[in-house]
Tab-separated table of N, CA and C in Angstrom:
chain	number	residue	atom	x	y	z
A	1	MET	N	-34.636	29.245	-17.851
A	1	MET	CA	-33.994	29.907	-18.991
A	1	MET	C	-32.819	28.782	-19.026
A	2	SER	N	-31.929	29.016	-18.087
A	2	SER	CA	-30.449	28.174	-18.028
A	2	SER	C	-30.625	26.608	-17.999
A	3	ASN	N	-32.283	25.863	-17.861
A	3	ASN	CA	-32.106	24.562	-18.111
A	3	ASN	C	-32.472	24.117	-19.580
A	4	ASN	N	-32.823	25.224	-20.191
A	4	ASN	CA	-33.253	25.127	-21.800
A	4	ASN	C	-31.754	25.360	-22.501
A	5	ASN	N	-31.115	26.206	-21.771
A	5	ASN	CA	-29.278	26.550	-22.413
A	5	ASN	C	-28.797	25.245	-22.201
A	6	ASN	N	-28.744	24.292	-21.014
A	6	ASN	CA	-28.076	23.366	-20.885
A	6	ASN	C	-28.547	22.091	-21.623
A	7	ASN	N	-29.983	22.069	-21.927
A	7	ASN	CA	-30.225	20.931	-22.953
A	7	ASN	C	-29.791	21.189	-24.442
A	8	ILE	N	-29.538	22.501	-24.860
A	8	ILE	CA	-29.506	22.844	-26.066
A	8	ILE	C	-27.516	22.268	-26.051
A	9	MET	N	-26.877	22.829	-25.075
A	9	MET	CA	-25.519	22.383	-25.063
A	9	MET	C	-25.306	20.979	-24.973
A	10	LEU	N	-26.254	20.111	-24.294
A	10	LEU	CA	-26.149	18.694	-24.035
A	10	LEU	C	-26.256	18.027	-25.615
A	11	ASN	N	-27.339	18.686	-26.379
A	11	ASN	CA	-27.853	18.110	-27.492
A	11	ASN	C	-26.481	18.541	-28.418
A	12	GLU	N	-25.974	19.550	-28.054
A	12	GLU	CA	-24.608	19.869	-29.061
A	12	GLU	C	-23.557	18.912	-29.040
A	13	ILE	N	-23.178	18.640	-27.461
A	13	ILE	CA	-22.195	17.728	-27.317
A	13	ILE	C	-22.441	16.449	-27.784
A	14	LYS	N	-23.624	15.943	-27.683
A	14	LYS	CA	-24.180	14.781	-28.233
A	14	LYS	C	-23.950	14.305	-29.671
A	15	LYS	N	-24.191	15.612	-30.069
A	15	LYS	CA	-24.225	15.411	-31.809
A	15	LYS	C	-22.625	15.655	-32.218
A	16	GLN	N	-21.677	16.256	-31.374
A	16	GLN	CA	-20.325	15.905	-31.642
A	16	GLN	C	-19.483	14.893	-31.111
A	17	LEU	N	-20.170	14.134	-30.111
A	17	LEU	CA	-19.761	13.073	-29.696
A	17	LEU	C	-20.443	11.508	-31.156
A	18	ASP	N	-21.606	11.887	-31.286
A	18	ASP	CA	-21.942	11.084	-32.501
A	18	ASP	C	-20.602	11.322	-33.625
A	19	LYS	N	-20.620	12.363	-34.177
A	19	LYS	CA	-19.686	12.581	-35.233
A	19	LYS	C	-18.242	12.184	-34.763
A	20	MET	N	-17.914	12.470	-33.936
A	20	MET	CA	-16.429	11.649	-33.324
A	20	MET	C	-16.735	10.084	-33.359
A	21	SER	N	-17.734	9.558	-32.842
A	21	SER	CA	-17.862	8.257	-32.895
A	21	SER	C	-17.874	7.423	-34.181
A	22	GLU	N	-18.728	8.218	-35.217
A	22	GLU	CA	-18.626	7.935	-36.614
A	22	GLU	C	-17.250	7.979	-37.403
A	23	MET	N	-16.635	8.808	-36.941
A	23	MET	CA	-15.270	9.136	-37.630
A	23	MET	C	-14.512	8.017	-37.157
A	24	MET	N	-14.320	7.593	-35.914
A	24	MET	CA	-13.212	6.494	-35.528
A	24	MET	C	-13.676	5.358	-35.951
A	25	GLU	N	-15.331	5.109	-36.112
A	25	GLU	CA	-15.703	4.253	-36.597
A	25	GLU	C	-15.244	4.017	-38.250
A	26	LYS	N	-15.030	4.962	-38.894
A	26	LYS	CA	-14.592	4.989	-40.082
A	26	LYS	C	-12.852	4.565	-40.244
A	27	MET	N	-12.369	5.124	-39.325
A	27	MET	CA	-10.878	5.093	-39.120
A	27	MET	C	-10.660	3.444	-38.811
A	28	LYS	N	-11.360	2.863	-38.175
A	28	LYS	CA	-11.377	1.478	-37.927
A	28	LYS	C	-10.219	1.211	-36.619
A	29	ILE	N	-10.492	2.328	-35.505
A	29	ILE	CA	-9.380	2.200	-34.574
A	29	ILE	C	-9.780	0.848	-33.844
A	30	ALA	N	-10.887	0.585	-33.642
A	30	ALA	CA	-11.161	-0.871	-32.992
A	30	ALA	C	-10.466	-2.024	-33.479
A	31	ASP	N	-10.473	-1.979	-34.839
A	31	ASP	CA	-9.616	-2.921	-34.990
A	31	ASP	C	-8.197	-2.990	-35.184
A	32	TYR	N	-7.926	-1.681	-35.134
A	32	TYR	CA	-6.474	-1.665	-34.980
A	32	TYR	C	-6.104	-1.953	-33.399
A	33	VAL	N	-6.732	-1.629	-32.410
A	33	VAL	CA	-6.827	-1.836	-30.989
A	33	VAL	C	-6.835	-3.302	-30.912
A	34	GLU	N	-7.594	-3.973	-31.264
A	34	GLU	CA	-7.880	-5.341	-31.395
A	34	GLU	C	-6.423	-6.259	-31.715
A	35	LEU	N	-6.048	-5.520	-33.015
A	35	LEU	CA	-4.867	-6.330	-33.460
A	35	LEU	C	-3.626	-5.888	-32.669
A	36	MET	N	-3.738	-4.832	-32.147
A	36	MET	CA	-2.519	-4.592	-31.077
A	36	MET	C	-2.420	-5.562	-29.818
A	37	GLN	N	-3.622	-5.660	-29.497
A	37	GLN	CA	-3.507	-6.787	-28.520
A	37	GLN	C	-3.418	-8.198	-28.556
A	38	SER	N	-3.412	-8.548	-29.781
A	38	SER	CA	-2.899	-9.708	-30.142
A	38	SER	C	-1.811	-9.675	-31.187
A	39	PRO	N	-0.456	-10.271	-30.189
A	39	PRO	CA	0.884	-9.770	-31.022
A	39	PRO	C	1.062	-11.070	-32.041
A	40	PHE	N	0.485	-12.305	-31.745
A	40	PHE	CA	0.252	-13.477	-32.762
A	40	PHE	C	0.250	-13.220	-34.027
A	41	ARG	N	-1.049	-12.790	-33.774
A	41	ARG	CA	-1.934	-12.327	-34.869
A	41	ARG	C	-1.482	-11.094	-35.759
A	42	LEU	N	-0.902	-10.242	-35.395
A	42	LEU	CA	0.226	-9.388	-36.106
A	42	LEU	C	1.155	-9.686	-36.572
A	43	LEU	N	2.014	-10.458	-36.015
A	43	LEU	CA	3.043	-11.176	-36.661
A	43	LEU	C	2.975	-11.821	-37.556
A	44	TRP	N	1.661	-13.130	-37.413
A	44	TRP	CA	1.475	-13.812	-38.822
A	44	TRP	C	1.106	-12.843	-39.935
A	45	LEU	N	-0.166	-11.907	-39.679
A	45	LEU	CA	-0.378	-11.099	-40.929
A	45	LEU	C	0.997	-10.353	-41.560
A	46	ASN	N	1.987	-9.904	-40.840
A	46	ASN	CA	3.217	-9.101	-41.450
A	46	ASN	C	4.082	-10.322	-42.183
A	47	PHE	N	3.936	-11.498	-41.649
A	47	PHE	CA	4.848	-12.727	-41.858
A	47	PHE	C	4.232	-12.928	-43.423
A	48	VAL	N	2.893	-13.239	-43.438
A	48	VAL	CA	2.094	-13.551	-44.733
A	48	VAL	C	2.329	-12.470	-45.587
A	49	GLY	N	2.424	-11.027	-45.175
A	49	GLY	CA	2.292	-10.216	-46.100
A	49	GLY	C	3.747	-9.937	-47.045
A	50	GLY	N	4.749	-10.132	-46.009
A	50	GLY	CA	5.983	-10.505	-46.254
A	50	GLY	C	6.171	-11.259	-47.191
A	51	LEU	N	5.789	-12.655	-47.297
A	51	LEU	CA	6.018	-13.629	-48.381
A	51	LEU	C	5.066	-13.164	-49.380
A	52	ALA	N	3.926	-12.743	-49.457
A	52	ALA	CA	3.033	-11.967	-50.605
A	52	ALA	C	4.358	-11.055	-51.381
A	53	ARG	N	4.861	-10.507	-50.619
A	53	ARG	CA	5.674	-9.305	-51.333
A	53	ARG	C	7.148	-9.789	-51.706
A	54	GLY	N	7.239	-11.145	-51.073
A	54	GLY	CA	8.384	-11.333	-51.927
A	54	GLY	C	8.342	-12.559	-53.112
A	55	PHE	N	7.289	-13.061	-53.002
A	55	PHE	CA	6.889	-13.933	-54.119
A	55	PHE	C	6.767	-12.613	-55.381
A	56	GLY	N	6.049	-11.641	-55.238
A	56	GLY	CA	5.450	-10.740	-56.117
A	56	GLY	C	6.862	-10.328	-56.709
A	57	MET	N	7.579	-9.743	-55.815
A	57	MET	CA	8.749	-9.342	-56.371
A	57	MET	C	9.771	-10.424	-57.165
A	58	ALA	N	9.976	-11.371	-56.543
A	58	ALA	CA	10.324	-12.374	-57.491
A	58	ALA	C	9.725	-12.809	-58.926
A	59	ILE	N	8.483	-12.954	-58.848
A	59	ILE	CA	7.755	-13.493	-60.165
A	59	ILE	C	8.192	-12.145	-61.194
A	60	GLY	N	7.957	-10.749	-60.631
A	60	GLY	CA	8.052	-9.593	-61.424
A	60	GLY	C	9.404	-9.729	-61.947
A	61	PHE	N	10.613	-10.006	-61.301
A	61	PHE	CA	11.792	-9.897	-61.638
A	61	PHE	C	12.096	-10.904	-62.673
A	62	THR	N	11.470	-12.077	-62.383
A	62	THR	CA	11.596	-13.332	-63.554
A	62	THR	C	11.079	-12.559	-64.590
A	63	LEU	N	9.982	-12.218	-64.669
A	63	LEU	CA	9.179	-11.988	-65.989
A	63	LEU	C	10.274	-10.944	-66.863
A	64	LEU	N	10.574	-9.770	-65.515
A	64	LEU	CA	11.363	-8.626	-66.545
A	64	LEU	C	12.675	-9.066	-67.168
A	65	GLY	N	13.129	-9.982	-66.436
A	65	GLY	CA	14.701	-10.515	-66.997
A	65	GLY	C	14.166	-11.484	-68.281
A	66	ALA	N	13.134	-12.312	-68.233
A	66	ALA	CA	12.805	-13.184	-69.464
A	66	ALA	C	12.559	-12.073	-70.697
A	67	ILE	N	11.847	-11.077	-70.252
A	67	ILE	CA	11.709	-10.080	-71.499
A	67	ILE	C	12.806	-9.431	-71.904
A	68	VAL	N	13.839	-8.604	-71.081
A	68	VAL	CA	14.855	-8.293	-71.424
A	68	VAL	C	15.804	-9.294	-72.173
A	69	ILE	N	16.062	-10.588	-71.779
A	69	ILE	CA	16.842	-11.579	-72.460
A	69	ILE	C	16.395	-11.638	-73.891
A	70	TYR	N	14.930	-11.767	-73.846
A	70	TYR	CA	14.195	-11.999	-75.234
A	70	TYR	C	14.575	-10.780	-76.157
A	71	ILE	N	14.576	-9.793	-75.850
A	71	ILE	CA	14.760	-8.630	-76.502
A	71	ILE	C	16.140	-8.520	-76.797
A	72	LEU	N	17.187	-8.891	-75.979
A	72	LEU	CA	18.258	-8.990	-76.521
A	72	LEU	C	18.876	-10.073	-77.467
A	73	GLN	N	18.059	-10.991	-77.415
A	73	GLN	CA	18.184	-12.167	-78.245
A	73	GLN	C	17.970	-11.710	-79.730
A	74	ARG	N	16.794	-10.945	-79.822
A	74	ARG	CA	16.461	-10.423	-80.908
A	74	ARG	C	17.418	-9.254	-81.793
A	75	ALA	N	17.857	-8.399	-81.025
A	75	ALA	CA	18.855	-7.781	-81.058
A	75	ALA	C	20.053	-8.488	-81.611
A	76	VAL	N	20.453	-9.606	-81.336
A	76	VAL	CA	21.784	-10.549	-81.786
A	76	VAL	C	21.420	-10.917	-83.092
A	77	LEU	N	20.014	-11.142	-83.144
A	77	LEU	CA	19.642	-11.798	-84.862
A	77	LEU	C	19.656	-10.616	-85.728
A	78	LEU	N	19.363	-9.368	-85.194
A	78	LEU	CA	19.635	-8.110	-86.562
A	78	LEU	C	21.088	-7.990	-86.438
A	79	ASN	N	22.044	-8.683	-86.097
A	79	ASN	CA	23.370	-8.542	-86.195
A	79	ASN	C	23.950	-7.207	-86.060
A	80	LEU	N	23.701	-6.289	-85.433
A	80	LEU	CA	24.397	-5.156	-85.313
A	80	LEU	C	25.833	-5.546	-84.915
A	81	PRO	N	26.665	-4.661	-85.068
A	81	PRO	CA	28.466	-4.991	-85.068
A	81	PRO	C	28.465	-5.034	-83.637
A	82	ILE	N	28.829	-3.860	-82.989
A	82	ILE	CA	29.289	-3.741	-81.842
A	82	ILE	C	28.656	-4.053	-80.763
A	83	ILE	N	27.347	-3.681	-80.769
A	83	ILE	CA	26.176	-4.227	-79.812
A	83	ILE	C	25.885	-5.551	-79.736
A	84	GLY	N	26.010	-6.285	-80.567
A	84	GLY	CA	25.631	-7.346	-81.034
A	84	GLY	C	26.891	-8.555	-80.414
A	85	ASN	N	27.852	-8.274	-80.351
A	85	ASN	CA	28.783	-8.745	-79.839
A	85	ASN	C	28.890	-8.817	-78.424
A	86	ILE	N	28.465	-7.556	-77.754
A	86	ILE	CA	28.232	-7.608	-76.012
A	86	ILE	C	27.091	-8.327	-75.914
A	87	ILE	N	26.073	-8.183	-76.632
A	87	ILE	CA	24.851	-8.760	-76.042
A	87	ILE	C	25.029	-10.213	-76.184
A	88	ALA	N	25.733	-10.783	-77.185
A	88	ALA	CA	25.951	-12.213	-77.317
A	88	ALA	C	26.616	-12.646	-75.952
A	89	HIS	N	27.597	-11.909	-75.496
A	89	HIS	CA	28.385	-12.326	-74.693
A	89	HIS	C	27.548	-12.447	-73.230
A	90	ILE	N	26.686	-11.444	-73.069
A	90	ILE	CA	25.871	-11.525	-71.969
A	90	ILE	C	24.706	-12.583	-72.180
A	91	ILE	N	24.187	-12.790	-73.006
A	91	ILE	CA	23.319	-14.053	-73.282
A	91	ILE	C	24.047	-15.361	-72.898
A	92	LYS	N	25.029	-15.295	-73.353
A	92	LYS	CA	26.097	-16.762	-72.991
A	92	LYS	C	26.184	-16.754	-71.701
A	93	ILE	N	26.802	-15.623	-71.027
A	93	ILE	CA	26.839	-15.918	-69.552
A	93	ILE	C	25.567	-16.106	-68.731
A	94	VAL	N	24.470	-15.564	-69.185
A	94	VAL	CA	23.168	-16.054	-68.526
A	94	VAL	C	22.596	-17.310	-68.722
A	95	GLN	N	22.875	-17.888	-70.059
A	95	GLN	CA	22.647	-19.118	-70.143
A	95	GLN	C	23.307	-20.246	-69.765
A	96	GLN	N	24.395	-19.835	-69.437
A	96	GLN	CA	25.256	-20.713	-69.168
A	96	GLN	C	24.957	-20.874	-67.258
A	97	ASN	N	24.404	-20.109	-66.553
A	97	ASN	CA	24.103	-19.809	-65.305
A	97	ASN	C	22.630	-20.467	-65.061
A	98	LEU	N	21.881	-20.682	-66.025
A	98	LEU	CA	20.706	-21.168	-65.906
A	98	LEU	C	21.040	-22.500	-65.701
């Protein structure tokens, strides 16, 4: 009887270990540990990721700035009295710095 209980418990433990193993595989812990053991690869991946984020921000800011300047130029053409003078001054400063 106790041998049968031991087999049942061992089967349950095996099922739990299989579940845990599957969960760890889904979390990619092995890949993370491998990455931590290779500091040069970790630095390289972080460097490339930082470059990509930097270029993305630069391009995004450039596009956003161009859109804002375009809208401001159109607002000047509408000849709004007070806002038009302020916008014209801002556009003049921006164009001088380009």
